[in-house]
Each structure stands twice: as structure tokens, then as C-alpha cells.
Amino acid sequence: MYASLGMLDLKGLTQLCFKDSSLATGSKLFITPQQLRKLSVGPGKLLVSSRRFHTRRLLSTQTRAKHDHTVMTDDPSAMENIKSDTKNLRIMELDPGLEPYKDHFEYRMKRFSEQKMLIDRYEGSLEEFAKGYLKFGLNREEGCIVYREWAPAAEEAQLIGDFNGWDGWNHKMEKDQFGVWTIKIPDVNGNSVIPHNSRVKFRFKHSNGVWVDRLPAWIKYATVDTTRFAAPYDGVYWAPPPAERYEFKYPRPPKPEAPRIYEAHVGMSSSEPRVNSYREFADNVLPRIRANNYNTVQLMAIMEHSYYGSFGYHVTNFFAVSSRSGTPEDLKYLIDKAHSLGLRVLMDVVHSHASNNVTDGLNGYDVGQPTQESYFHTGERGYHSLWDSRLFNYSNWEVLRFLLSNLRWWLDEFKFDGFRFDGITSMLYHHHGINTAFTGDYNEYFSESTDVDAVVYMMLANSLIHSLLPDAMVIAEDVSGMPGLGRPVDDGGIGFDFRLAMAIPDKWIDYSKNKSDDEWSMSDITRTLTNRRYTEKCVAYAESHDQSIVGDKTIAFLLMDNEMYFGMSCLSEASPTVDRGIALHKMIHFITMALGGEGYLNFMGNEFGHPEWIDFPRIGNNWSYDKCRRQWELVDTEHLRYKFMNEFDRAMNLLDEKFSFLASTKQIVSSVDEEDKVIVFERGDLVFVFNFHPYNTYDGYKVGCDSPGKYRVALDSDAWAFGGHGRVGHDVDHFTSPEGLPGVPETNFNNRPNSFKVLSPPRTCVVYYRVEEDVLVEPKDDVQDGDLDDAMETHEAAPVIENAARSSEIP
């Protein structure tokens, strides 16, 4: 039997012990009767049982009247559903090595199922729960503006702004039993009292009697006075009249077979040292992305962040579009323009932590209250020591509402096509990955260090996203490699569609910085690129923004360094350093794409070997914008060699466009030769030959393949169009020979039933496709030789290298 605290007799209770899911497994939390009276989880009602504490959210007094005090888990049918969810974990079938951790998977699935059922019961559904932005913050409701804010620690509260001269005594707010403050401001003469685009703030008094001003937590736009140094941000009431609202014109493009992602930062996308705008990016940069045959754009730094140098990762206002680059309507224009070009748009979402800022960030709502009444954990658990930021309490009902609603807001209001979740490793573990070397031992993933609250939140988030938008794409940035991260929630996984293959760029940095050409290990490279979990898809990348920021170098810069400043002109012969650098730049990016995952990512500018790092304005560079830009003129200048790397990037994306090798489950590495420094593999229907040797050319080099027939060059990094030396003939037919006994792999050549011979120059990668031929037709008596020739005509797909230029045309 369950009872609310109001019904519970505490006189005889001296000490209560229960398992706390937010603590280490098996630990116990002791609560005195005095503490018990104060304890609540979120603004919900605490229910007590002999098994555990349950919380429930009562939406209103009317809602409360409808429900008894029995929680969802007392419903026999609900209990059966939860048991079914926890027992049918397909993830165990896919990886028997997880069997010793079955209890862990069952426990977190039980927690997920219970949480979702509670949400379904008390909020209607997960999807309805995630409409919090329609209730909280400033919204129009029946001839008035209604403002609601969850601030249970506040003792008094007011709404202030331009509309009342920043004097809130006539706009006091009322607090309900769940810590939610509300005020209704009726229209006057049919007009809103708070004008569109006017400034507002939430003023409240906390327990020490001090009044503080904060930006509304759910504010949808925030601006700053750029003429004042270190000025605090102001919340802005954003409600444009119909004539000023952007209306989407184009539908979302269909989900691609495999994502080819262009990671971009709008603010630093100008060729000038300044902050670029959403509209300028849409008009000037999106066509470049489309021309290079990417199908997805991933936008960084969209959520408002007061410190530009944080790269957008210290978020202050989660529902607000970064005002540096324009208004919410401007961002909608960008996304609609991308959709018109056939580009899907992902958002870099940061739910792993929040800015430590008080005056303009969510952290300002923490005024010393217990974690149950805050967005964040208290003490050490609520602070990330390396990031200097606050950490969410993912078990709190109102935190779940806030974060899940945040995801729905960006999907519904701005038509994003999915997310890349930042900082997943920090969320997965109580230690946040700090001073932790992940070796692959499963004990590192499933132990008392696992933050099950955060895992359950991510399961809810992925369930919500895919419910709202079945074709959504959700990518996890996790360096630990937790098993099951990329499996569906119903299977017992966390539900991400892809994870970033984060070990790959580290390998290329190590090789480029620390190893001479003869020390490059083909087996080590191959192992790094193919080391991913079965059935869990990866997005591979050679370099992202992480490898491009100040203090590091891009791959092109590592390979060519200062010679990029004076040795990139086509009007003179390339130096050995530049020749090597361009050749390896193409090979590194292409083998990463072709062998490293089921998707591919490139950061803005690296497709043409951008020579310099990114350095955002900061005190260390005297607040300079000089390196906070992309030098597009380098690739646009006809006589500079940057164009060759860009053309190859365009061509390798086009290769996937034509042959869909990234989406293929067929990936067979047939030869890894350390002496020849050659890697041969098949991906889909293509055969790839990478020769990393610095000077050896192999004529008549034998490569294995699956299907017999005639092969021709589909893509050649050594072509003149890509700054190569044109040593491979593109009109040569390569006919296969059978190898060994049919059906007996050990008698084949490199376990392949067929082979053909190729020319493989040093530092080149060449791809071969099988020419499809029509079935031969027996000639009739009256058919002449010429007619027979017509009947035997071969229909060949033109090689990608001959179509790369044409692919740049925008439809």
C-alpha cells in the first residue's frame, strides 16, 4: 500500500533506508524524518513503498482529483509489460559476451520502462511531455501572455522587462505546490502588453533575502549589447507577427542510405575575419557543400552560448538560437535552403553539461537548494572539473521535461533532421571519462561507475526523437566505446543510430606527427579503421573540428606545414613535401571514408586542406577574429593546388553517390602487405587498392575480387584532375581470372575466388568497378556481323573521375 507524505505517520520513523539509483549500485542513503519531510524529486509528489520511492507529477488540482495514490507499477498489466521489456533483450543474442552483465541491462531497461510509464500516465505520453515549451516560458494563451518558470527555491518572483520599465512590483508571480511560478498578463485593447523583440528577465528572491535577475530558462532568443565589454545577455520575447515569420517551403529530404556529413560552424564560415550570418551561410556556403556531394550538414554552436571561444559547447540558453549569426527566422531560412538543395541538417546538441555562467545561464537558478529542486546535482557530482561547467540531474522530473522538450523544440520549430549528441562519455559514467583509459574490458562499461540516470535519459531521448521523426538521424560522440550505445532501445541498447569513430583521427595524428613513411603499419591502420562493433554503425572521420582548433593542426598542415604558404602554386613544380602532402591527404581521407564506418564526416575547409587552425576571439589572442574564418579564396583560385584536394573530396563523395558502398554490409579486406605497404579491400561492389609506399610502383599487381568479369577504374587519386601524375590508364580493361577450387576459399588467392592485375603507383588509391554487360543474344540466320556487334554492346557506367566536374552543378 502506498501513501503520500501527507498521509504518512512519521512519529515512529527514526531512520529510513532505500537504494538510490543515482548512487553507486548497492549503496544506501539514510534519511531522517526531518529530511524526509523536505525531500521531493522534482516538483512531483513523493510516494513511499516498502520497495522504493516513486515520484509522480500532478499537473493540476483537477488532474490530482482524477488519480488515486497508486503508481503505475502497481498495475498488473504494466508490471507484465515491464517484465517483458527487461527479459527480451536481443542485444544479448548479438553479443553473448554481454551475458555476465544481463542484470545491468535488465535493471536499466526496467528503469526506462518505469520512467516512460510514469510519464505516459501523468503527462499523457512521452511526446506530450516533450511539449513543455508550450507551457513554460512566455506563451500566448487566449488574449494574454502567460509566463511560467520552475524555481522551487524562490520565495518571491516577478517578471520584469522593457514593458514595465524593469519594475516588477506590479507583475508579481504566484507559486504552486510544485515550485512553478506563473503570471498572466492580459492584452490591452487587443494588443500584447509585451511587444515582440523586447527584453525580459525573471526576478526572484531566494532564502537569504537577496533579489536576483535571471534570463527565463525557456527563453527562445537572447541578445547582448555588443558595445559593452562582457555585457550580460538579455532574454528577448520572440513572437514575430505573421508577416515576419519565416514559413518553410521545402519538405525534409529523404533519409540517405548513408550519411556524408559536412560539419560546419556558421559564425566562422566567412572568408572575412568576422562572425558570419545564417543567411550568408545559406546563400554562400550551402551551395559549396552540395557541390561536393555531401548529403548532410551538421551545424555547431546553434544553441546560445555567451562565450564565443567555447565553440558553442558552454550553452547558456538551450531554447535560444545563437544571436551572433541572426534571428530564429534567419536560421529557419538556412535550414529551408538546405532542404531545397537536398541537404539534411543535424544539430550539435549539448545536453551533457551547461555553462557555469550565473547571470545569463541556467546555472543562475541554483541558489543553494537541494538537487531535487535544481536542474543540477549539488556538490562535486554537479560540477565538471575539466569543463568548468554544471552537470544535470537526469533523474529529476523537471530536468527530463526541460531536456526532452528541448529536443522536440528544435525538431518541430526549426525542422532539424536529427542531432549529434556531444559529450556522451561524460554522461555515461560518474567519472565522466576523466583519467580513464578505456581498454575494451566490459567491466569498464557496466559497473558502479555507470550513470544509469543518464543512460535512461538518453534512452528516452532516442525513443522520443524516433517517435516524432522516424527518419531522424542521431549520432553519439562517445570515446569510450560502450557496447549497445548504437543499438535500438527495444533491443536493450541506448538507441543511437551512429557513433563517431573517435579513435581514427587520433591514429592519423600519431602517424602524421610521429612516424616516418617506412614506419606506417598497414595492419595497424586497417585494424583501427575496421575496429567497430557488429551491427552498431559508425561515422568515420579523419579530422573534425577537434583536430582543427588552436594548438593542433589539420592533416594538411601536419603534412606540409609552412610550405602551404609558399609552395601551393601550380605555376611551379611541386616540392617533394607538397607532392607527398597532397597525395597522403587524399589517401587518408579516402581510406577513412571507405573502410572506417557506415558514414563519413568532414569539417568545413578540410576538404581542400585548409592551412590554418581555428582560433576564436579570446584574451590569449587579444580577442582577434583573424583565424576565426575559412579562406575560401584558396580553393577558388585556379592556379593554387588547394583545388586538387577539393576535387578529390567531391569525387569520392560522388563515388558513394553512384555505388552506395558506405551503406553496403559487404566489407572484405583481402590483403594487408607490410612490405609492399599495400591494402586491398572490397566494399560493396568496388575493389579498392591503396599503395602507401613512398616510391614503389607495382606493375601487374595482383588483387583479389569476388565477382568475375571486366573491371575498370572508377576513381584514381593519381589523376591529373586531382593533382596527381596521371600514371594509371582509365580506359584499360582488367579481366579476371578464376583462383583455386570453386567453393574452397583456402585454395583461392587471398581467399578471393577471382583476381585481376593492376598498375599501382606509390602514394595512390585506385578504385575499380565491375562493368555490367548485357547477356549475349544468339544471332539469327539473317543477322549480319554488325547487328551482332550491336547486340553485344556493353553498357558501362562512366568512371567517377570523368564526372566529378559535372557533379558540381546544383539542381
Tab-separated table of C-alpha atoms in Angstrom, residues 98 242 256 331 337 475 484 600 658 801:
chain	number	residue	atom	x	y	z
A	98	LEU	CA	27.295	-9.303	-22.525
A	242	PRO	CA	2.643	36.552	-39.164
A	256	PRO	CA	20.063	8.863	-47.291
A	331	LEU	CA	18.101	30.058	-39.008
A	337	LYS	CA	17.577	26.452	-48.102
A	475	ILE	CA	24.776	10.356	-33.580
A	484	GLY	CA	24.943	-1.188	-27.065
A	600	TYR	CA	31.614	9.822	-43.240
A	658	LYS	CA	26.826	6.266	-57.566
A	801	ILE	CA	36.784	10.843	-62.314
